[in-house]
Coordinates of C-alpha atoms in Angstrom, one line a residue:
Y1 CA -20.7 -64.4 102.0
N2 CA -21.2 -61.0 100.4
D3 CA -24.4 -61.9 98.4
E4 CA -26.6 -60.5 101.2
I5 CA -24.9 -57.2 101.1
M6 CA -25.1 -57.0 97.4
M7 CA -28.9 -57.8 97.5
L8 CA -29.4 -55.1 100.1
Y9 CA -27.9 -52.5 97.8
L10 CA -29.9 -53.8 94.9
I11 CA -33.2 -53.6 96.9
L12 CA -32.3 -50.1 97.9
A13 CA -31.6 -49.2 94.2
C14 CA -35.0 -50.7 93.2
Y15 CA -36.7 -48.8 96.0
Y16 CA -35.3 -45.4 95.0
C17 CA -35.9 -46.2 91.3
M18 CA -39.6 -46.8 92.0
N19 CA -39.7 -43.5 94.1
N20 CA -38.4 -41.5 91.1
K21 CA -35.0 -40.8 92.6
P22 CA -32.6 -42.1 89.9
T23 CA -29.4 -40.6 91.2
L24 CA -29.9 -42.3 94.6
A25 CA -30.8 -45.5 92.8
S26 CA -27.7 -45.4 90.6
F27 CA -25.6 -44.7 93.8
W28 CA -26.9 -47.8 95.4
L29 CA -26.5 -49.8 92.2
T30 CA -22.9 -48.6 92.1
M31 CA -22.4 -49.8 95.7
G32 CA -23.7 -53.2 94.8
L33 CA -21.4 -53.2 91.8
G34 CA -18.5 -52.6 94.2
V35 CA -19.4 -55.6 96.2
K36 CA -19.9 -58.1 93.4
A37 CA -19.5 -57.8 89.6
G38 CA -22.6 -59.8 88.8
V39 CA -24.7 -56.6 89.2
I40 CA -23.3 -55.5 85.8
L41 CA -25.9 -57.8 84.2
L42 CA -28.7 -55.6 85.5
L43 CA -27.1 -52.4 84.2
P44 CA -28.7 -52.3 80.7
G45 CA -32.3 -52.7 82.0
F46 CA -31.6 -50.2 84.8
L47 CA -30.2 -47.5 82.5
G48 CA -32.9 -48.2 79.9
S49 CA -35.6 -47.5 82.5
I50 CA -33.9 -44.3 83.6
Q51 CA -33.8 -43.0 80.1
Y52 CA -37.4 -44.0 79.4
N53 CA -38.8 -42.5 82.6
H54 CA -36.5 -39.5 83.1
G55 CA -34.8 -38.6 79.8
T56 CA -31.3 -38.5 78.4
I57 CA -29.8 -35.7 80.7
V58 CA -30.6 -37.7 83.9
L59 CA -29.3 -40.8 82.2
L60 CA -26.0 -39.1 81.5
K61 CA -25.8 -37.8 85.2
C62 CA -26.4 -41.4 86.4
L63 CA -23.7 -42.7 84.0
V64 CA -21.2 -40.2 85.3
L65 CA -22.1 -41.3 88.9
I66 CA -21.7 -45.0 88.0
I67 CA -18.5 -44.6 86.1
G68 CA -16.9 -42.1 88.4
F69 CA -17.6 -43.9 91.6

């Protein structure tokens, strides 16, 4: 029953990732991770794209947000 909520959070994460707002994207990905643990399978691709597009400093900020939340 909670798949729809998880997908809403993932769609928001993709939206903010495409609009070059990686911190908001990682926040919504973390919210989706709180709903269902299957989101963890998307984490390597998400973090790889953040590092490729925004650099290592932004990647570390997003990792702190994901781990700390």
